[in-house]
PDB file of C-alpha atoms and ligand atoms in Angstrom:
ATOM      1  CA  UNK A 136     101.377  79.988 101.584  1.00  0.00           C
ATOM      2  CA  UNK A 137     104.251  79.955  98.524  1.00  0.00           C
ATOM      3  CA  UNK A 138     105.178  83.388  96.922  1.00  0.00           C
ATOM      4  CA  UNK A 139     103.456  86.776  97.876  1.00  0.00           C
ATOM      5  CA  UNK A 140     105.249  89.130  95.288  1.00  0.00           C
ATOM      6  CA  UNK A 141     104.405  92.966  95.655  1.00  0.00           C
ATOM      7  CA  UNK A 142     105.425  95.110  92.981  1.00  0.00           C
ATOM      8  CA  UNK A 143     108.287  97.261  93.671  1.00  0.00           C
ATOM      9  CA  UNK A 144     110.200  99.272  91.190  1.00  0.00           C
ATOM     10  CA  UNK A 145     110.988 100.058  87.233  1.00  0.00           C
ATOM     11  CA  UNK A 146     114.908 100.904  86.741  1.00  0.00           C
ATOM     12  CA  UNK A 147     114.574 102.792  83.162  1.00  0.00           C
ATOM     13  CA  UNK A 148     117.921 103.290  80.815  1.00  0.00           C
ATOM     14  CA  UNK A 149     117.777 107.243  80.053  1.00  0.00           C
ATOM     15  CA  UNK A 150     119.381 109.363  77.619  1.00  0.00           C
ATOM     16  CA  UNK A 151     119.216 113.124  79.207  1.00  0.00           C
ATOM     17  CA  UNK A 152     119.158 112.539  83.258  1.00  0.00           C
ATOM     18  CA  UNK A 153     118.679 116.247  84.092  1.00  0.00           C
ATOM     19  CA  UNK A 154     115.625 116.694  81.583  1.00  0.00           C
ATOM     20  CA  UNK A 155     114.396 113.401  83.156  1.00  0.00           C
ATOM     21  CA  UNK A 156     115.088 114.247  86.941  1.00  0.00           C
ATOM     22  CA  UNK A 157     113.293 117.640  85.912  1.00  0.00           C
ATOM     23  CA  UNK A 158     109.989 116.102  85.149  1.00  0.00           C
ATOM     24  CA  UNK A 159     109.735 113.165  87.546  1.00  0.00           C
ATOM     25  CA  UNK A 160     110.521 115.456  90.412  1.00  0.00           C
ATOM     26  CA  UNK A 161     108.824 118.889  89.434  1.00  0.00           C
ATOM     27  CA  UNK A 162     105.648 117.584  87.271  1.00  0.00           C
ATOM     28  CA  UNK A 163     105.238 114.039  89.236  1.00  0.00           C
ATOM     29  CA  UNK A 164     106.386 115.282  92.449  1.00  0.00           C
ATOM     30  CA  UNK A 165     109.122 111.926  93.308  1.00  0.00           C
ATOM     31  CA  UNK A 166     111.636 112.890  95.518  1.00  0.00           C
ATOM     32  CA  UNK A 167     115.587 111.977  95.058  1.00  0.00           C
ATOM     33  CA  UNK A 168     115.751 109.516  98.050  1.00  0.00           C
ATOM     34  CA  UNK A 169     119.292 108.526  96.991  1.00  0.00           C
ATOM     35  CA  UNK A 170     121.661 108.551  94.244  1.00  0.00           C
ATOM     36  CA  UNK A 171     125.465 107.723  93.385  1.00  0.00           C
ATOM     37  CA  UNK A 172     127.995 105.733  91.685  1.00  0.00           C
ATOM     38  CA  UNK A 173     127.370 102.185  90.328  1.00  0.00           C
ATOM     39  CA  UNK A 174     130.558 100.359  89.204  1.00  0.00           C
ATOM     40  CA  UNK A 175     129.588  96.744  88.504  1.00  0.00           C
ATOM     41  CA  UNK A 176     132.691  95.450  85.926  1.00  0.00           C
ATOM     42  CA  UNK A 177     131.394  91.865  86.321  1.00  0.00           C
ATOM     43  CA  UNK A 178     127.526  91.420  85.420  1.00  0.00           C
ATOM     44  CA  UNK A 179     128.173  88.036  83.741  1.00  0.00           C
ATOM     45  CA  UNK A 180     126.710  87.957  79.974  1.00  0.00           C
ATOM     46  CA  UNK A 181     125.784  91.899  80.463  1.00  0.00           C
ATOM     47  CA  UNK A 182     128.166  94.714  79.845  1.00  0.00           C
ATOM     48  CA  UNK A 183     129.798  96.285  82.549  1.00  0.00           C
ATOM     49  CA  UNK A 184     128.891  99.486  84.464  1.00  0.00           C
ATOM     50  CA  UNK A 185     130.199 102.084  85.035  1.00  0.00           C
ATOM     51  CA  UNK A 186     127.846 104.712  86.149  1.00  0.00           C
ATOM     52  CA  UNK A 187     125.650 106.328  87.914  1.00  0.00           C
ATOM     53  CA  UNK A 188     122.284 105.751  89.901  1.00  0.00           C
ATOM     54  CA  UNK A 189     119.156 107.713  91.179  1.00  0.00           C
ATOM     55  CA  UNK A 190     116.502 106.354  93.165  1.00  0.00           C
ATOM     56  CA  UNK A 191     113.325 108.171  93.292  1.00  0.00           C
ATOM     57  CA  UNK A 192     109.839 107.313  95.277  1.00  0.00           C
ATOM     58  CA  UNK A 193     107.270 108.931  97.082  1.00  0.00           C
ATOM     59  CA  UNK A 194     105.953 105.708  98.759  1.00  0.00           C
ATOM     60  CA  UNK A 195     107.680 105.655 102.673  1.00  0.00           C
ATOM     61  CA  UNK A 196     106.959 101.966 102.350  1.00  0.00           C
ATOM     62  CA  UNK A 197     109.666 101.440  99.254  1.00  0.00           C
ATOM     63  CA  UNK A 198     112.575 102.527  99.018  1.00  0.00           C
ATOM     64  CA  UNK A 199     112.429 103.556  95.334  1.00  0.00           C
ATOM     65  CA  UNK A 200     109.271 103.068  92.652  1.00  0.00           C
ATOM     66  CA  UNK A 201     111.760 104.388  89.764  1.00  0.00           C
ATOM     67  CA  UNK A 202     115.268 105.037  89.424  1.00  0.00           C
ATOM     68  CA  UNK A 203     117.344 105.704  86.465  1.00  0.00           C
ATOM     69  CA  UNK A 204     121.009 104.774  84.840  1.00  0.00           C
ATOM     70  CA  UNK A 205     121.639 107.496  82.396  1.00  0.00           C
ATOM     71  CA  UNK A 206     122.998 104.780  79.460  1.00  0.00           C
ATOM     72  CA  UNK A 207     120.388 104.604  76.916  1.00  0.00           C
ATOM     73  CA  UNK A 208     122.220 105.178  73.560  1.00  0.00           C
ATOM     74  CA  UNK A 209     119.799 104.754  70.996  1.00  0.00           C
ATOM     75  CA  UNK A 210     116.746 105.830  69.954  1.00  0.00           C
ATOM     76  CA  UNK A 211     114.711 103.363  69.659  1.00  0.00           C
ATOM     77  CA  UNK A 212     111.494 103.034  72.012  1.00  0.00           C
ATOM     78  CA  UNK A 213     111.711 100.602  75.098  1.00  0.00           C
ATOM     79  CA  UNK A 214     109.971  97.388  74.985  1.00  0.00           C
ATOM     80  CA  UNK A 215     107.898  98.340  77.959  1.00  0.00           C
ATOM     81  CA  UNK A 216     104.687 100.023  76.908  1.00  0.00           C
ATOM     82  CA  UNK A 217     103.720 101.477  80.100  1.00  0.00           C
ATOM     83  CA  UNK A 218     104.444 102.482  83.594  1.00  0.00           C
ATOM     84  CA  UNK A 219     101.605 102.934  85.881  1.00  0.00           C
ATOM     85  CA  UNK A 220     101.722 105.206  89.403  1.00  0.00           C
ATOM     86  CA  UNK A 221      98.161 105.043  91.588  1.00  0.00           C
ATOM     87  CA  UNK A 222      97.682 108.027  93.023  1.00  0.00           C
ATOM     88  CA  UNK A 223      95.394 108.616  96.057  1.00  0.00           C
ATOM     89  CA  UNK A 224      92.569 109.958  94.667  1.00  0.00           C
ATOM     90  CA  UNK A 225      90.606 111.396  91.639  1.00  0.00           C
ATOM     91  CA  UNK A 226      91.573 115.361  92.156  1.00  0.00           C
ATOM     92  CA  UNK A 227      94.956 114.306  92.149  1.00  0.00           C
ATOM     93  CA  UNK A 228      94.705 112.642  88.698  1.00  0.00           C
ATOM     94  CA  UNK A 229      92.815 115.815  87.623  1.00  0.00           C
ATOM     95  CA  UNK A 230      94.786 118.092  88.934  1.00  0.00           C
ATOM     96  CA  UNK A 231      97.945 116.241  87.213  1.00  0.00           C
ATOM     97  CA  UNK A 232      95.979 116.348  83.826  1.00  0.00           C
ATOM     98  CA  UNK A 233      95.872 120.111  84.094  1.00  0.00           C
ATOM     99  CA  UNK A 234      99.540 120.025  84.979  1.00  0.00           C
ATOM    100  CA  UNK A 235     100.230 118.256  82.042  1.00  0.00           C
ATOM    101  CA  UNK A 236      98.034 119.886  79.563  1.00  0.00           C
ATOM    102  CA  UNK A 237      99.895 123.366  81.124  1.00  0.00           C
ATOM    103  CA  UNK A 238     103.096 121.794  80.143  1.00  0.00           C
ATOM    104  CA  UNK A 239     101.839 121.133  75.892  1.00  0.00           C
ATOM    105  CA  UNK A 240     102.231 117.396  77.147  1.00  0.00           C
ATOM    106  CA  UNK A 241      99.730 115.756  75.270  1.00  0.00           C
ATOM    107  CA  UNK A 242      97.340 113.240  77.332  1.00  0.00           C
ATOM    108  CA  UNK A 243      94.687 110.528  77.073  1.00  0.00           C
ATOM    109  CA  UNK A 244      92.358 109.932  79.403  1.00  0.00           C
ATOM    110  CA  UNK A 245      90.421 106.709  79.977  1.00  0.00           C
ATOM    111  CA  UNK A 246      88.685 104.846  82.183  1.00  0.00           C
ATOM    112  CA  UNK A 247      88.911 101.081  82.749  1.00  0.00           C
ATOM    113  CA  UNK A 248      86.008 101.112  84.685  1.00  0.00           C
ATOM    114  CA  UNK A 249      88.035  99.864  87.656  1.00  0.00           C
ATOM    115  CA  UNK A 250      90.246 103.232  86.931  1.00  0.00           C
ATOM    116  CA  UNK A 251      90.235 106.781  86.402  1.00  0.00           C
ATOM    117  CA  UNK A 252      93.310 106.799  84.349  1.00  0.00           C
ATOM    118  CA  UNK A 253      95.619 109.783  82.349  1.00  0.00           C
ATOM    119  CA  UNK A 254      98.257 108.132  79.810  1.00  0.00           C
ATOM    120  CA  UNK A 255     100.752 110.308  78.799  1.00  0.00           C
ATOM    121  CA  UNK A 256     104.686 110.312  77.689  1.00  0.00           C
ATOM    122  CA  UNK A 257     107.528 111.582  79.398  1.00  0.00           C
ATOM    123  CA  UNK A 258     110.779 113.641  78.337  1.00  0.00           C
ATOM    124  CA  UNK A 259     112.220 110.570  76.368  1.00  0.00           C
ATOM    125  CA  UNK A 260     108.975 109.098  75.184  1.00  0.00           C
ATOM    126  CA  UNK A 261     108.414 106.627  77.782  1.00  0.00           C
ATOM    127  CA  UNK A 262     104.868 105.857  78.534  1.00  0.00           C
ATOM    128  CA  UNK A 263     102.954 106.297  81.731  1.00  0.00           C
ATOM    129  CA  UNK A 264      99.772 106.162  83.175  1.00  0.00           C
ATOM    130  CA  UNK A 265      98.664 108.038  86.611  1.00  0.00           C
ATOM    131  CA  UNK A 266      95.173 106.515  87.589  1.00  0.00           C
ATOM    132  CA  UNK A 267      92.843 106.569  90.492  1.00  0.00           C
ATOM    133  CA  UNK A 268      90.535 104.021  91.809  1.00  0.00           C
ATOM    134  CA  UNK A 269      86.666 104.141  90.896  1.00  0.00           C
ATOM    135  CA  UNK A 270      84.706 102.221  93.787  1.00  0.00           C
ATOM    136  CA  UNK A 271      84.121  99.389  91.024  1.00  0.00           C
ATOM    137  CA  UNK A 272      85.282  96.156  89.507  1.00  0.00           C
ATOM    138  CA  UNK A 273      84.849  95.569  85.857  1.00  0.00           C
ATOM    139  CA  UNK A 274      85.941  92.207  83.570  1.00  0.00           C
ATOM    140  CA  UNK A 275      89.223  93.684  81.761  1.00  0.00           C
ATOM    141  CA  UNK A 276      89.771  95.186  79.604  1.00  0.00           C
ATOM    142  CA  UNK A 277      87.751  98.163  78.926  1.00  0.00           C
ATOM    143  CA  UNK A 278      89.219 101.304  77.626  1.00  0.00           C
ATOM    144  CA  UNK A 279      86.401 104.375  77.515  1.00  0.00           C
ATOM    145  CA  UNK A 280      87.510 107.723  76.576  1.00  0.00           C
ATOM    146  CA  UNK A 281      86.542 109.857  79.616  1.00  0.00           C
ATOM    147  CA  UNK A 282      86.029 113.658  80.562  1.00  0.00           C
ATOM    148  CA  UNK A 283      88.625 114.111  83.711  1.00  0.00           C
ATOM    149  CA  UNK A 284      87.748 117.695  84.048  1.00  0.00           C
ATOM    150  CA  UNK A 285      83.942 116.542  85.022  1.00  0.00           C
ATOM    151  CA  UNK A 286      83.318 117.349  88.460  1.00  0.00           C
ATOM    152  CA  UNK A 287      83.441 114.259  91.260  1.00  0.00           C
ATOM    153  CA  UNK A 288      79.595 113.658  91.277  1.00  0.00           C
ATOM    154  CA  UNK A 289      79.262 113.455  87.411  1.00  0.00           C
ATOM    155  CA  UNK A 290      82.519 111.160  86.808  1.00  0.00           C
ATOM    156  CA  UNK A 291      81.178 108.986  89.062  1.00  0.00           C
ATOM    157  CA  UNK A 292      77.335 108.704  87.841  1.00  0.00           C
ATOM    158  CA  UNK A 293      78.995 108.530  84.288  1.00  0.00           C
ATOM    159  CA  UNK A 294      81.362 105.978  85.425  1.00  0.00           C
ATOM    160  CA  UNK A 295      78.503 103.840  87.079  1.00  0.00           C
ATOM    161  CA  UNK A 296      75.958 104.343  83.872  1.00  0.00           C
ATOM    162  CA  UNK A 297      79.229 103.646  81.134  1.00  0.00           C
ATOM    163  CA  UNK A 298      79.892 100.286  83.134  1.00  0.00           C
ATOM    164  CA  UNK A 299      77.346  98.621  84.882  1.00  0.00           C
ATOM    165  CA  UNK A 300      76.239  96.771  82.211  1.00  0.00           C
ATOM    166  CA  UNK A 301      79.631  95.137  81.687  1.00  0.00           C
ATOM    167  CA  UNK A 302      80.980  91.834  82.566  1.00  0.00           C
ATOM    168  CA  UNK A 303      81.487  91.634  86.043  1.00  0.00           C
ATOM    169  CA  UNK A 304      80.388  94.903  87.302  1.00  0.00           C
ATOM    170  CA  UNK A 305      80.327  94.624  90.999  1.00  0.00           C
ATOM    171  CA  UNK A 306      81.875  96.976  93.835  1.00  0.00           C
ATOM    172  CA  UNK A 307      85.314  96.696  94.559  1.00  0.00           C
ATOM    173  CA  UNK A 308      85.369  95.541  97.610  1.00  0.00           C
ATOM    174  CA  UNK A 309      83.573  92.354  96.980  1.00  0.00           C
ATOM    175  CA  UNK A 310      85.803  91.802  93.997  1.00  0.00           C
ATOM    176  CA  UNK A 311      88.765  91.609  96.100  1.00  0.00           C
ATOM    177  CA  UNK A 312      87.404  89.667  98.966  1.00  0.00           C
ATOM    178  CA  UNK A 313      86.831  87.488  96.241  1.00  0.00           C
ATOM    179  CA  UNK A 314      90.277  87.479  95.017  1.00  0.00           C
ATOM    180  CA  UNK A 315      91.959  87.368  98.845  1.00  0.00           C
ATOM    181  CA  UNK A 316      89.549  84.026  99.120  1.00  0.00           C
ATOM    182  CA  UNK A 317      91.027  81.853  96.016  1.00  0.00           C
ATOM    183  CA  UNK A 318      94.607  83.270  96.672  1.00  0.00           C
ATOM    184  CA  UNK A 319      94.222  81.599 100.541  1.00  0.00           C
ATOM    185  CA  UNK A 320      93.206  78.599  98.974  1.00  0.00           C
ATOM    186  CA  UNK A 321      96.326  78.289  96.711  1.00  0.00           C
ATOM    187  CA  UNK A 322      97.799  74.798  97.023  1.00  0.00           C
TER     188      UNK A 322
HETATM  189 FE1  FE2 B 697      97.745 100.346  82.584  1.00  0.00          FE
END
């Protein structure tokens, strides 16, 4: 088989470093796995750097999901519209709404059908999404305003009644099986 890329990291430009550091770490619980000086005076057509670096993850299987170069100069918003994190499970989206909500951070959450998802903006307006897996595949996209302070049974009956008569609907599993299939029969 060719190319099996897995997703690794987002480097993000940053204005304020400490106010960024503060709510990565504290309200989305990465760690610091490394940070330090980055001197690169020869990037070919981009401007040299001179500054420095912090790696963050909470994944012991990658090194660093995020890290940050504390250059960005202007205010304009990034091109990138969102970053997305999968956490392990539903109460931990939930609980993170709460969080958030606690913190006057304003929040949307959705449901792709194939997601339990919250969508809010950090410190320098960058967007994220935290999501959890529902047990289901649904044809993309759907977006469906959803209640993440319902309790586990009735997100999931509401889940299974808002979708199931979508495109596609089908558990999971069998989706990806599915998938796994026609990507081992790539040329
Ligand atoms: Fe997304």
């Amino acid at each position: 088989m060719g190319l099996e890329l897995g997703f690794s990291h987002v480097v993000l430009k940053v204005r304020d470093l400490d106010t960024m550091l503060e709510f990565y770490t504290n309200t989305l619980q990465f760690d610091v796995v490394d940070r330090g000086p980055l001197n690169l005076p020869n990037r070919g057509d981009l401007p040299p750097l001179d500054t420095e670096i912090v790696f963050l993850s909470q994944d012991p299987n990658n090194h660093h999901q995020l890290a940050m170069l504390p250059i960005r100069d202007d205010d304009a918003p990034g091109p990138v519209d969102h970053m997305a994190f999968r956490a392990g499970n539903f109460t931990a989206v939930r609980d993170l709404a709460r969080t958030l909500q606690g913190q006057d951070v304003a929040i949307r959450p959705v449901s792709h059908g194939n997601t339990w998802s919250c969508y809010f903006k950090d410190p320098e307006g960058n967007g994220v999404e935290v999501y959890a897996d529902t047990p289901f595949h649904v044809t993309q996209p759907q977006v469906r305003p959803v209640d993440l302070f319902l309790d586990d049974d009735e997100l999931m009956a509401w889940t299974e009644e808002t979708f199931s008569d979508q495109n596609g609907f089908q558990p999971k599993k069998e989706y990806e099986a599915g998938r796994a299939e026609e990507l081992s029969n790539r040329p």
